[in-house]
PDB file of C-alpha atoms and ligand atoms in Angstrom:
ATOM      1  CA  MET P   1     -23.448  16.180 -77.345  1.00  0.00           C
ATOM      2  CA  ALA P   2     -26.645  16.583 -75.355  1.00  0.00           C
ATOM      3  CA  ASP P   3     -29.385  14.021 -75.872  1.00  0.00           C
ATOM      4  CA  ARG P   4     -32.277  15.853 -77.568  1.00  0.00           C
ATOM      5  CA  THR P   5     -34.622  12.911 -77.938  1.00  0.00           C
ATOM      6  CA  GLY P   6     -36.300  13.264 -74.544  1.00  0.00           C
ATOM      7  CA  ASP P   7     -34.946   9.849 -73.455  1.00  0.00           C
ATOM      8  CA  GLU P   8     -33.739   9.334 -69.912  1.00  0.00           C
ATOM      9  CA  SER P   9     -30.356   8.182 -71.234  1.00  0.00           C
ATOM     10  CA  PRO P  10     -27.293   9.887 -69.730  1.00  0.00           C
ATOM     11  CA  VAL P  11     -26.158  13.172 -71.280  1.00  0.00           C
ATOM     12  CA  ALA P  12     -23.384  12.565 -73.791  1.00  0.00           C
ATOM     13  CA  GLN P  13     -20.414  14.889 -74.038  1.00  0.00           C
ATOM     14  CA  GLY P  14     -20.654  17.957 -76.262  1.00  0.00           C
ATOM     15  CA  CYS P  15     -18.473  18.447 -79.332  1.00  0.00           C
ATOM     16  CA  PHE P  16     -15.257  20.423 -79.072  1.00  0.00           C
ATOM     17  CA  VAL P  17     -14.670  22.690 -82.083  1.00  0.00           C
ATOM     18  CA  THR P  18     -11.631  24.955 -82.395  1.00  0.00           C
ATOM     19  CA  PHE P  19     -10.997  27.784 -84.844  1.00  0.00           C
ATOM     20  CA  GLU P  20      -7.509  28.574 -86.045  1.00  0.00           C
ATOM     21  CA  GLY P  21      -5.867  30.933 -88.518  1.00  0.00           C
ATOM     22  CA  GLY P  22      -3.933  34.165 -88.720  1.00  0.00           C
ATOM     23  CA  GLU P  23      -4.955  37.533 -87.332  1.00  0.00           C
ATOM     24  CA  GLY P  24      -8.065  38.968 -88.924  1.00  0.00           C
ATOM     25  CA  ALA P  25      -8.962  35.676 -90.610  1.00  0.00           C
ATOM     26  CA  GLY P  26     -12.546  35.946 -89.385  1.00  0.00           C
ATOM     27  CA  LYS P  27     -12.523  33.337 -86.599  1.00  0.00           C
ATOM     28  CA  THR P  28     -14.494  35.393 -84.074  1.00  0.00           C
ATOM     29  CA  THR P  29     -17.057  36.329 -86.720  1.00  0.00           C
ATOM     30  CA  GLN P  30     -17.567  32.707 -87.724  1.00  0.00           C
ATOM     31  CA  ILE P  31     -17.770  31.396 -84.162  1.00  0.00           C
ATOM     32  CA  ALA P  32     -20.731  33.719 -83.509  1.00  0.00           C
ATOM     33  CA  ARG P  33     -22.412  32.485 -86.689  1.00  0.00           C
ATOM     34  CA  LEU P  34     -21.876  28.820 -85.835  1.00  0.00           C
ATOM     35  CA  LYS P  35     -23.230  29.385 -82.335  1.00  0.00           C
ATOM     36  CA  ALA P  36     -26.408  30.855 -83.863  1.00  0.00           C
ATOM     37  CA  ARG P  37     -26.772  27.921 -86.287  1.00  0.00           C
ATOM     38  CA  LEU P  38     -26.419  25.441 -83.422  1.00  0.00           C
ATOM     39  CA  ALA P  39     -28.859  27.388 -81.248  1.00  0.00           C
ATOM     40  CA  ALA P  40     -31.447  27.053 -84.026  1.00  0.00           C
ATOM     41  CA  LEU P  41     -31.131  23.267 -83.564  1.00  0.00           C
ATOM     42  CA  GLY P  42     -31.468  23.607 -79.795  1.00  0.00           C
ATOM     43  CA  ILE P  43     -27.780  22.898 -79.178  1.00  0.00           C
ATOM     44  CA  GLU P  44     -26.090  24.941 -76.468  1.00  0.00           C
ATOM     45  CA  ALA P  45     -22.633  26.157 -77.438  1.00  0.00           C
ATOM     46  CA  GLU P  46     -20.185  27.836 -75.101  1.00  0.00           C
ATOM     47  CA  VAL P  47     -17.899  30.329 -76.831  1.00  0.00           C
ATOM     48  CA  THR P  48     -14.433  30.737 -75.419  1.00  0.00           C
ATOM     49  CA  ARG P  49     -10.951  31.812 -76.508  1.00  0.00           C
ATOM     50  CA  GLU P  50      -7.233  31.362 -76.051  1.00  0.00           C
ATOM     51  CA  PRO P  51      -5.176  32.634 -74.537  1.00  0.00           C
ATOM     52  CA  GLY P  52      -7.785  33.137 -71.837  1.00  0.00           C
ATOM     53  CA  GLY P  53     -11.216  31.639 -71.314  1.00  0.00           C
ATOM     54  CA  SER P  54     -11.004  31.276 -67.513  1.00  0.00           C
ATOM     55  CA  PRO P  55     -10.258  33.929 -64.878  1.00  0.00           C
ATOM     56  CA  ALA P  56      -6.674  32.768 -64.277  1.00  0.00           C
ATOM     57  CA  ALA P  57      -5.973  32.262 -67.982  1.00  0.00           C
ATOM     58  CA  GLU P  58      -7.257  35.788 -68.727  1.00  0.00           C
ATOM     59  CA  VAL P  59      -4.593  37.133 -66.343  1.00  0.00           C
ATOM     60  CA  ILE P  60      -1.939  35.251 -68.334  1.00  0.00           C
ATOM     61  CA  ARG P  61      -3.492  36.511 -71.603  1.00  0.00           C
ATOM     62  CA  LYS P  62      -2.929  40.084 -70.522  1.00  0.00           C
ATOM     63  CA  LEU P  63       0.762  39.433 -69.778  1.00  0.00           C
ATOM     64  CA  LEU P  64       1.280  37.628 -73.084  1.00  0.00           C
ATOM     65  CA  LEU P  65      -0.472  40.130 -75.332  1.00  0.00           C
ATOM     66  CA  GLU P  66       1.177  43.101 -73.657  1.00  0.00           C
ATOM     67  CA  GLY P  67       4.499  41.478 -74.603  1.00  0.00           C
ATOM     68  CA  LYS P  68       5.663  41.171 -70.994  1.00  0.00           C
ATOM     69  CA  VAL P  69       6.806  37.558 -71.458  1.00  0.00           C
ATOM     70  CA  ARG P  70       8.497  38.135 -74.806  1.00  0.00           C
ATOM     71  CA  GLU P  71      11.905  39.039 -73.364  1.00  0.00           C
ATOM     72  CA  LEU P  72      11.964  35.714 -71.476  1.00  0.00           C
ATOM     73  CA  GLY P  73      12.075  33.879 -74.803  1.00  0.00           C
ATOM     74  CA  PRO P  74       9.773  31.671 -76.897  1.00  0.00           C
ATOM     75  CA  ARG P  75      10.050  28.622 -74.597  1.00  0.00           C
ATOM     76  CA  MET P  76       8.720  30.650 -71.683  1.00  0.00           C
ATOM     77  CA  GLU P  77       5.981  32.106 -73.888  1.00  0.00           C
ATOM     78  CA  ALA P  78       5.015  28.559 -74.966  1.00  0.00           C
ATOM     79  CA  SER P  79       4.965  27.464 -71.307  1.00  0.00           C
ATOM     80  CA  MET P  80       2.710  30.375 -70.352  1.00  0.00           C
ATOM     81  CA  PHE P  81       0.275  29.590 -73.180  1.00  0.00           C
ATOM     82  CA  ALA P  82       0.238  25.969 -71.939  1.00  0.00           C
ATOM     83  CA  ALA P  83      -0.320  26.991 -68.309  1.00  0.00           C
ATOM     84  CA  ALA P  84      -3.264  29.148 -69.375  1.00  0.00           C
ATOM     85  CA  ARG P  85      -4.597  26.257 -71.485  1.00  0.00           C
ATOM     86  CA  ALA P  86      -4.429  23.769 -68.604  1.00  0.00           C
ATOM     87  CA  ASP P  87      -6.567  26.058 -66.436  1.00  0.00           C
ATOM     88  CA  HIS P  88      -8.925  26.815 -69.336  1.00  0.00           C
ATOM     89  CA  MET P  89      -9.429  23.061 -69.876  1.00  0.00           C
ATOM     90  CA  ASP P  90     -10.120  22.419 -66.183  1.00  0.00           C
ATOM     91  CA  VAL P  91     -12.328  25.415 -65.450  1.00  0.00           C
ATOM     92  CA  THR P  92     -14.216  26.027 -68.692  1.00  0.00           C
ATOM     93  CA  ILE P  93     -13.847  23.492 -71.506  1.00  0.00           C
ATOM     94  CA  ARG P  94     -14.118  20.120 -69.764  1.00  0.00           C
ATOM     95  CA  PRO P  95     -17.071  21.112 -67.525  1.00  0.00           C
ATOM     96  CA  ALA P  96     -18.991  22.480 -70.524  1.00  0.00           C
ATOM     97  CA  LEU P  97     -18.393  19.325 -72.594  1.00  0.00           C
ATOM     98  CA  GLU P  98     -19.355  17.141 -69.652  1.00  0.00           C
ATOM     99  CA  ARG P  99     -22.715  18.854 -69.227  1.00  0.00           C
ATOM    100  CA  GLY P 100     -23.388  18.237 -72.918  1.00  0.00           C
ATOM    101  CA  ALA P 101     -22.701  21.712 -74.314  1.00  0.00           C
ATOM    102  CA  TRP P 102     -20.578  22.224 -77.396  1.00  0.00           C
ATOM    103  CA  VAL P 103     -17.444  24.311 -76.956  1.00  0.00           C
ATOM    104  CA  LEU P 104     -16.425  26.726 -79.724  1.00  0.00           C
ATOM    105  CA  CYS P 105     -12.893  27.880 -78.970  1.00  0.00           C
ATOM    106  CA  ASP P 106     -11.112  30.774 -80.687  1.00  0.00           C
ATOM    107  CA  ARG P 107      -7.577  29.332 -81.026  1.00  0.00           C
ATOM    108  CA  PHE P 108      -6.200  26.313 -79.146  1.00  0.00           C
ATOM    109  CA  ALA P 109      -3.096  24.119 -79.102  1.00  0.00           C
ATOM    110  CA  ASP P 110      -2.484  24.402 -82.863  1.00  0.00           C
ATOM    111  CA  SER P 111      -1.760  28.103 -82.330  1.00  0.00           C
ATOM    112  CA  THR P 112       1.091  27.183 -79.968  1.00  0.00           C
ATOM    113  CA  ARG P 113       2.436  24.728 -82.554  1.00  0.00           C
ATOM    114  CA  VAL P 114       2.379  27.456 -85.179  1.00  0.00           C
ATOM    115  CA  TYR P 115       3.294  30.668 -83.334  1.00  0.00           C
ATOM    116  CA  GLN P 116       5.824  29.297 -80.834  1.00  0.00           C
ATOM    117  CA  GLY P 117       6.988  26.624 -83.312  1.00  0.00           C
ATOM    118  CA  GLU P 118       7.700  29.349 -85.861  1.00  0.00           C
ATOM    119  CA  ALA P 119       9.604  31.241 -83.143  1.00  0.00           C
ATOM    120  CA  GLY P 120      11.953  28.254 -82.751  1.00  0.00           C
ATOM    121  CA  VAL P 121      10.514  26.094 -79.943  1.00  0.00           C
ATOM    122  CA  ASP P 122      11.240  22.459 -80.789  1.00  0.00           C
ATOM    123  CA  THR P 123       8.502  19.940 -81.479  1.00  0.00           C
ATOM    124  CA  GLY P 124       9.407  17.625 -78.576  1.00  0.00           C
ATOM    125  CA  PHE P 125       8.989  20.454 -76.071  1.00  0.00           C
ATOM    126  CA  LEU P 126       5.677  21.485 -77.656  1.00  0.00           C
ATOM    127  CA  ASP P 127       4.478  17.851 -77.585  1.00  0.00           C
ATOM    128  CA  ARG P 128       5.150  17.631 -73.857  1.00  0.00           C
ATOM    129  CA  LEU P 129       3.440  20.945 -73.119  1.00  0.00           C
ATOM    130  CA  GLU P 130       0.385  19.936 -75.125  1.00  0.00           C
ATOM    131  CA  LYS P 131       0.111  16.631 -73.303  1.00  0.00           C
ATOM    132  CA  ILE P 132       0.251  18.355 -69.906  1.00  0.00           C
ATOM    133  CA  ALA P 133      -2.169  21.138 -70.865  1.00  0.00           C
ATOM    134  CA  THR P 134      -4.821  19.052 -72.605  1.00  0.00           C
ATOM    135  CA  ALA P 135      -4.403  15.596 -71.027  1.00  0.00           C
ATOM    136  CA  GLY P 136      -4.771  14.266 -74.562  1.00  0.00           C
ATOM    137  CA  ARG P 137      -8.194  15.844 -75.221  1.00  0.00           C
ATOM    138  CA  ARG P 138      -8.082  16.955 -78.845  1.00  0.00           C
ATOM    139  CA  PRO P 139     -10.723  18.965 -80.681  1.00  0.00           C
ATOM    140  CA  ASP P 140     -13.338  16.921 -82.540  1.00  0.00           C
ATOM    141  CA  LEU P 141     -13.096  19.411 -85.384  1.00  0.00           C
ATOM    142  CA  THR P 142     -10.653  22.228 -86.107  1.00  0.00           C
ATOM    143  CA  VAL P 143     -11.732  24.897 -88.580  1.00  0.00           C
ATOM    144  CA  LEU P 144      -8.757  26.587 -90.223  1.00  0.00           C
ATOM    145  CA  VAL P 145      -9.895  29.924 -91.623  1.00  0.00           C
ATOM    146  CA  ASP P 146      -7.220  30.599 -94.208  1.00  0.00           C
ATOM    147  CA  VAL P 147      -6.372  34.081 -95.488  1.00  0.00           C
ATOM    148  CA  PRO P 148      -3.159  35.546 -96.894  1.00  0.00           C
ATOM    149  CA  ALA P 149      -1.295  37.554 -94.234  1.00  0.00           C
ATOM    150  CA  GLU P 150      -1.911  40.894 -95.992  1.00  0.00           C
ATOM    151  CA  VAL P 151      -5.661  40.328 -96.039  1.00  0.00           C
ATOM    152  CA  GLY P 152      -5.878  39.514 -92.331  1.00  0.00           C
ATOM    153  CA  LEU P 153      -3.553  42.292 -91.252  1.00  0.00           C
ATOM    154  CA  ALA P 154      -5.411  44.859 -93.366  1.00  0.00           C
ATOM    155  CA  ARG P 155      -8.630  43.827 -91.597  1.00  0.00           C
ATOM    156  CA  VAL P 156      -7.174  44.234 -88.096  1.00  0.00           C
ATOM    157  CA  ALA P 157      -5.217  47.440 -88.851  1.00  0.00           C
ATOM    158  CA  THR P 158      -8.333  49.600 -88.648  1.00  0.00           C
ATOM    159  CA  ARG P 159      -9.365  47.997 -85.365  1.00  0.00           C
ATOM    160  CA  SER P 160      -5.876  48.412 -83.812  1.00  0.00           C
ATOM    161  CA  GLU P 161      -5.795  52.132 -84.601  1.00  0.00           C
ATOM    162  CA  GLY P 162      -8.951  52.640 -82.587  1.00  0.00           C
ATOM    163  CA  ALA P 163      -7.826  50.383 -79.685  1.00  0.00           C
ATOM    164  CA  GLY P 164      -4.504  51.864 -78.605  1.00  0.00           C
ATOM    165  CA  GLY P 165      -2.305  50.135 -81.177  1.00  0.00           C
ATOM    166  CA  PRO P 166      -1.513  46.561 -82.233  1.00  0.00           C
ATOM    167  CA  ASP P 167      -0.760  43.791 -79.694  1.00  0.00           C
ATOM    168  CA  ARG P 168       2.546  41.899 -79.352  1.00  0.00           C
ATOM    169  CA  PHE P 169       1.761  39.459 -82.181  1.00  0.00           C
ATOM    170  CA  GLU P 170       0.130  41.917 -84.593  1.00  0.00           C
ATOM    171  CA  THR P 171       3.405  43.850 -84.890  1.00  0.00           C
ATOM    172  CA  ASP P 172       5.188  40.876 -86.488  1.00  0.00           C
ATOM    173  CA  ALA P 173       6.245  41.232 -90.133  1.00  0.00           C
ATOM    174  CA  ILE P 174       4.111  40.010 -93.018  1.00  0.00           C
ATOM    175  CA  ALA P 175       6.754  37.386 -93.882  1.00  0.00           C
ATOM    176  CA  THR P 176       6.431  35.948 -90.360  1.00  0.00           C
ATOM    177  CA  GLN P 177       2.647  35.915 -90.609  1.00  0.00           C
ATOM    178  CA  GLU P 178       2.877  34.172 -93.970  1.00  0.00           C
ATOM    179  CA  ARG P 179       5.210  31.487 -92.519  1.00  0.00           C
ATOM    180  CA  ARG P 180       2.620  30.886 -89.795  1.00  0.00           C
ATOM    181  CA  ARG P 181      -0.038  30.522 -92.467  1.00  0.00           C
ATOM    182  CA  ARG P 182       2.054  27.811 -94.170  1.00  0.00           C
ATOM    183  CA  LEU P 183       2.513  25.994 -90.836  1.00  0.00           C
ATOM    184  CA  PHE P 184      -1.253  26.011 -90.196  1.00  0.00           C
ATOM    185  CA  LEU P 185      -1.821  24.577 -93.676  1.00  0.00           C
ATOM    186  CA  GLU P 186       0.799  21.871 -93.038  1.00  0.00           C
ATOM    187  CA  LEU P 187      -0.903  20.873 -89.776  1.00  0.00           C
ATOM    188  CA  ALA P 188      -4.238  20.670 -91.591  1.00  0.00           C
ATOM    189  CA  ALA P 189      -2.773  18.564 -94.386  1.00  0.00           C
ATOM    190  CA  ALA P 190      -1.231  16.181 -91.852  1.00  0.00           C
ATOM    191  CA  GLN P 191      -4.520  15.666 -89.941  1.00  0.00           C
ATOM    192  CA  PRO P 192      -7.337  15.840 -92.483  1.00  0.00           C
ATOM    193  CA  GLU P 193      -9.643  13.825 -90.204  1.00  0.00           C
ATOM    194  CA  ARG P 194      -9.582  16.657 -87.633  1.00  0.00           C
ATOM    195  CA  PHE P 195      -9.219  19.769 -89.799  1.00  0.00           C
ATOM    196  CA  VAL P 196     -11.378  21.503 -92.337  1.00  0.00           C
ATOM    197  CA  VAL P 197      -9.803  24.396 -94.262  1.00  0.00           C
ATOM    198  CA  VAL P 198     -12.101  27.196 -95.431  1.00  0.00           C
ATOM    199  CA  ASP P 199     -11.187  30.111 -97.680  1.00  0.00           C
ATOM    200  CA  GLY P 200     -11.490  33.132 -95.366  1.00  0.00           C
ATOM    201  CA  THR P 201     -11.189  35.642 -98.220  1.00  0.00           C
ATOM    202  CA  ALA P 202     -14.750  34.865 -99.311  1.00  0.00           C
ATOM    203  CA  ASP P 203     -17.600  36.944 -97.894  1.00  0.00           C
ATOM    204  CA  ALA P 204     -18.698  36.042 -94.353  1.00  0.00           C
ATOM    205  CA  GLU P 205     -21.907  34.278 -95.549  1.00  0.00           C
ATOM    206  CA  THR P 206     -19.957  32.007 -97.912  1.00  0.00           C
ATOM    207  CA  VAL P 207     -17.412  31.166 -95.212  1.00  0.00           C
ATOM    208  CA  GLU P 208     -20.251  30.431 -92.781  1.00  0.00           C
ATOM    209  CA  ALA P 209     -21.911  28.076 -95.267  1.00  0.00           C
ATOM    210  CA  GLY P 210     -18.640  26.177 -95.801  1.00  0.00           C
ATOM    211  CA  ILE P 211     -18.134  25.731 -92.072  1.00  0.00           C
ATOM    212  CA  TRP P 212     -21.730  24.621 -91.540  1.00  0.00           C
ATOM    213  CA  LYS P 213     -21.376  22.031 -94.297  1.00  0.00           C
ATOM    214  CA  ALA P 214     -18.327  20.581 -92.529  1.00  0.00           C
ATOM    215  CA  VAL P 215     -19.998  20.622 -89.110  1.00  0.00           C
ATOM    216  CA  ARG P 216     -23.045  18.837 -90.472  1.00  0.00           C
ATOM    217  CA  ALA P 217     -20.975  16.242 -92.276  1.00  0.00           C
ATOM    218  CA  ARG P 218     -18.504  15.573 -89.469  1.00  0.00           C
ATOM    219  CA  LEU P 219     -20.398  16.175 -86.233  1.00  0.00           C
ATOM    220  CA  LEU P 220     -24.098  15.998 -87.026  1.00  0.00           C
ATOM    221  CA  ALA P 221     -25.904  13.296 -88.905  1.00  0.00           C
ATOM    222  CA  GLY P 222     -29.590  14.118 -89.250  1.00  0.00           C
ATOM    223  CA  ASP P 223     -30.369  15.054 -85.665  1.00  0.00           C
ATOM    224  CA  GLY P 224     -27.847  12.810 -83.954  1.00  0.00           C
ATOM    225  CA  PRO P 225     -24.143  12.906 -83.122  1.00  0.00           C
ATOM    226  CA  VAL P 226     -21.608  11.155 -85.311  1.00  0.00           C
ATOM    227  CA  LEU P 227     -18.688  11.453 -82.934  1.00  0.00           C
ATOM    228  CA  ALA P 228     -18.267  10.261 -79.398  1.00  0.00           C
ATOM    229  CA  ALA P 229     -16.225  13.220 -78.231  1.00  0.00           C
ATOM    230  CA  ASP P 230     -13.533  11.389 -76.284  1.00  0.00           C
ATOM    231  CA  THR P 231     -12.873   8.557 -78.661  1.00  0.00           C
ATOM    232  CA  GLY P 232     -13.652   9.935 -82.110  1.00  0.00           C
ATOM    233  CA  GLU P 233     -15.615   6.694 -82.727  1.00  0.00           C
ATOM    234  CA  ALA P 234     -19.103   6.501 -84.150  1.00  0.00           C
ATOM    235  CA  SER P 235     -21.813   6.347 -81.504  1.00  0.00           C
TER     236      SER P 235
HETATM  237  N1  Z5A U 301      -1.138  32.980 -79.690  1.00  0.00           N
HETATM  238  C1  Z5A U 301       0.071  32.326 -79.625  1.00  0.00           C
HETATM  239  O1  Z5A U 301       1.104  32.881 -79.998  1.00  0.00           O
HETATM  240  N2  Z5A U 301       0.104  31.064 -79.112  1.00  0.00           N
HETATM  241  C2  Z5A U 301      -1.002  30.417 -78.665  1.00  0.00           C
HETATM  242  O2  Z5A U 301      -0.922  29.282 -78.202  1.00  0.00           O
HETATM  243  C3  Z5A U 301      -2.259  31.126 -78.746  1.00  0.00           C
HETATM  244  C4  Z5A U 301      -2.291  32.399 -79.271  1.00  0.00           C
HETATM  245  C5  Z5A U 301      -3.515  30.459 -78.250  1.00  0.00           C
HETATM  246  C6  Z5A U 301      -4.126  36.209 -79.669  1.00  0.00           C
HETATM  247  O3  Z5A U 301      -4.693  37.199 -80.396  1.00  0.00           O
HETATM  248  C7  Z5A U 301      -2.679  36.131 -80.127  1.00  0.00           C
HETATM  249  O4  Z5A U 301      -2.016  35.131 -79.356  1.00  0.00           O
HETATM  250  C8  Z5A U 301      -2.611  35.693 -81.565  1.00  0.00           C
HETATM  251  C9  Z5A U 301      -1.771  34.425 -81.577  1.00  0.00           C
HETATM  252  C10 Z5A U 301      -1.186  34.359 -80.224  1.00  0.00           C
HETATM  253  N3  Z5A U 301      -1.961  36.604 -82.385  1.00  0.00           N
HETATM  254  N4  Z5A U 301      -2.279  37.740 -82.666  1.00  0.00           N
HETATM  255  N5  Z5A U 301      -2.484  38.808 -82.923  1.00  0.00           N
HETATM  256  P1  Z5A U 301      -6.185  37.656 -80.287  1.00  0.00           P
HETATM  257  O5  Z5A U 301      -6.994  36.643 -79.563  1.00  0.00           O
HETATM  258  O6  Z5A U 301      -6.185  39.045 -79.765  1.00  0.00           O
HETATM  259  O7  Z5A U 301      -6.552  37.794 -81.797  1.00  0.00           O
HETATM  260  P2  Z5A U 301      -6.720  36.741 -82.969  1.00  0.00           P
HETATM  261  O8  Z5A U 301      -6.954  35.381 -82.460  1.00  0.00           O
HETATM  262  O9  Z5A U 301      -5.584  36.882 -83.897  1.00  0.00           O
HETATM  263  O10 Z5A U 301      -8.067  37.178 -83.601  1.00  0.00           O
HETATM  264  P3  Z5A U 301      -8.462  38.478 -84.389  1.00  0.00           P
HETATM  265  O11 Z5A U 301      -7.306  39.315 -84.786  1.00  0.00           O
HETATM  266  O12 Z5A U 301      -9.522  39.134 -83.569  1.00  0.00           O
HETATM  267  O13 Z5A U 301      -9.039  37.927 -85.713  1.00  0.00           O
HETATM  268  P4  Z5A U 301     -10.278  36.973 -86.049  1.00  0.00           P
HETATM  269  O14 Z5A U 301     -11.042  36.618 -84.835  1.00  0.00           O
HETATM  270  O15 Z5A U 301      -9.780  35.862 -86.884  1.00  0.00           O
HETATM  271  O16 Z5A U 301     -11.181  37.895 -86.982  1.00  0.00           O
HETATM  272  P5  Z5A U 301     -12.562  38.676 -86.681  1.00  0.00           P
HETATM  273  O17 Z5A U 301     -12.413  39.453 -85.419  1.00  0.00           O
HETATM  274  O18 Z5A U 301     -13.697  37.795 -86.858  1.00  0.00           O
HETATM  275  O19 Z5A U 301     -12.548  39.675 -87.926  1.00  0.00           O
HETATM  276  C11 Z5A U 301     -11.569  40.665 -88.070  1.00  0.00           C
HETATM  277  C12 Z5A U 301     -12.157  41.806 -88.937  1.00  0.00           C
HETATM  278  O20 Z5A U 301     -12.420  41.286 -90.241  1.00  0.00           O
HETATM  279  C13 Z5A U 301     -13.494  42.358 -88.407  1.00  0.00           C
HETATM  280  O21 Z5A U 301     -13.538  43.722 -88.702  1.00  0.00           O
HETATM  281  C14 Z5A U 301     -14.539  41.596 -89.223  1.00  0.00           C
HETATM  282  O22 Z5A U 301     -15.724  42.313 -89.380  1.00  0.00           O
HETATM  283  C15 Z5A U 301     -13.827  41.432 -90.547  1.00  0.00           C
HETATM  284  N6  Z5A U 301     -14.199  40.191 -91.259  1.00  0.00           N
HETATM  285  C16 Z5A U 301     -14.462  38.982 -90.713  1.00  0.00           C
HETATM  286  N7  Z5A U 301     -14.781  38.079 -91.677  1.00  0.00           N
HETATM  287  C17 Z5A U 301     -14.701  38.737 -92.838  1.00  0.00           C
HETATM  288  C18 Z5A U 301     -14.912  38.346 -94.198  1.00  0.00           C
HETATM  289  N8  Z5A U 301     -15.228  37.077 -94.541  1.00  0.00           N
HETATM  290  N9  Z5A U 301     -14.749  39.280 -95.171  1.00  0.00           N
HETATM  291  C19 Z5A U 301     -14.391  40.558 -94.839  1.00  0.00           C
HETATM  292  N10 Z5A U 301     -14.196  41.015 -93.574  1.00  0.00           N
HETATM  293  C20 Z5A U 301     -14.338  40.101 -92.587  1.00  0.00           C
END
């Protein structure tokens, strides 16, 4: 995170925060709110998303969300998400962190674990893809915005009607969406030091307050950083 003390000390890396959850959980809404909270403290935050977030990755996003890769099978879909992620890391995420900005990313590698894992891609293959795409750089904090599938899908249904119909993943059955929800919750339970789970069915202000509490506790201490972004150790 950027040094805000006015010292001449080198700029420290920014914090890398990812948002995960099902469709319509409220991730995009909460990222905008967190960015505003950080801005009030003078912290620059770059907002980005997956799939996408760099020019080349946005090209891959279009192919994936139009369903053009679907017929090639879940392994190929997982590989395309990873290829997009590798470019996103190189072009957008790493440079932003290195200049001291925070990165707030709408979905990241946990989405591949959940969506392509649920579609049958084995864990070993996903492990290898993640290693290649991220070079081991994990988020400092992952916010899981948890809502039941029906709640999220009801929220996005109105939007899809006005935008030419649902995308490739929004057409999946409620049972599939609910299985993904369980997988997200399992990931969070397995890595409590990285995840915070917030109840996304609450109103947006309440969700925002819960996320801010976690960010303050885990990434900010008074006006200084708690985490050294690359190591997870106290600095
Ligand atoms: N995917 C994958 O398979 N593998 C991968 O590795 C990756 C992704 C990275 C990308 O979709 C798709 O790619 C995704 C998984 C797959 N599946 N789908 N679909 P996307 O980027 O197009 O969409 P999304 O990530 O699912 O986001 P979303 O549908 O836009 O939802 P959201 O960002 O979580 O929610 P929102 O836009 O903030 O809010 C949705 C609506 O709810 C909106 O009208 C808000 O005003 C409203 N809202 C928000 N918060 C609240 C609260 N608290 N109460 C009431 N209403 C609210």
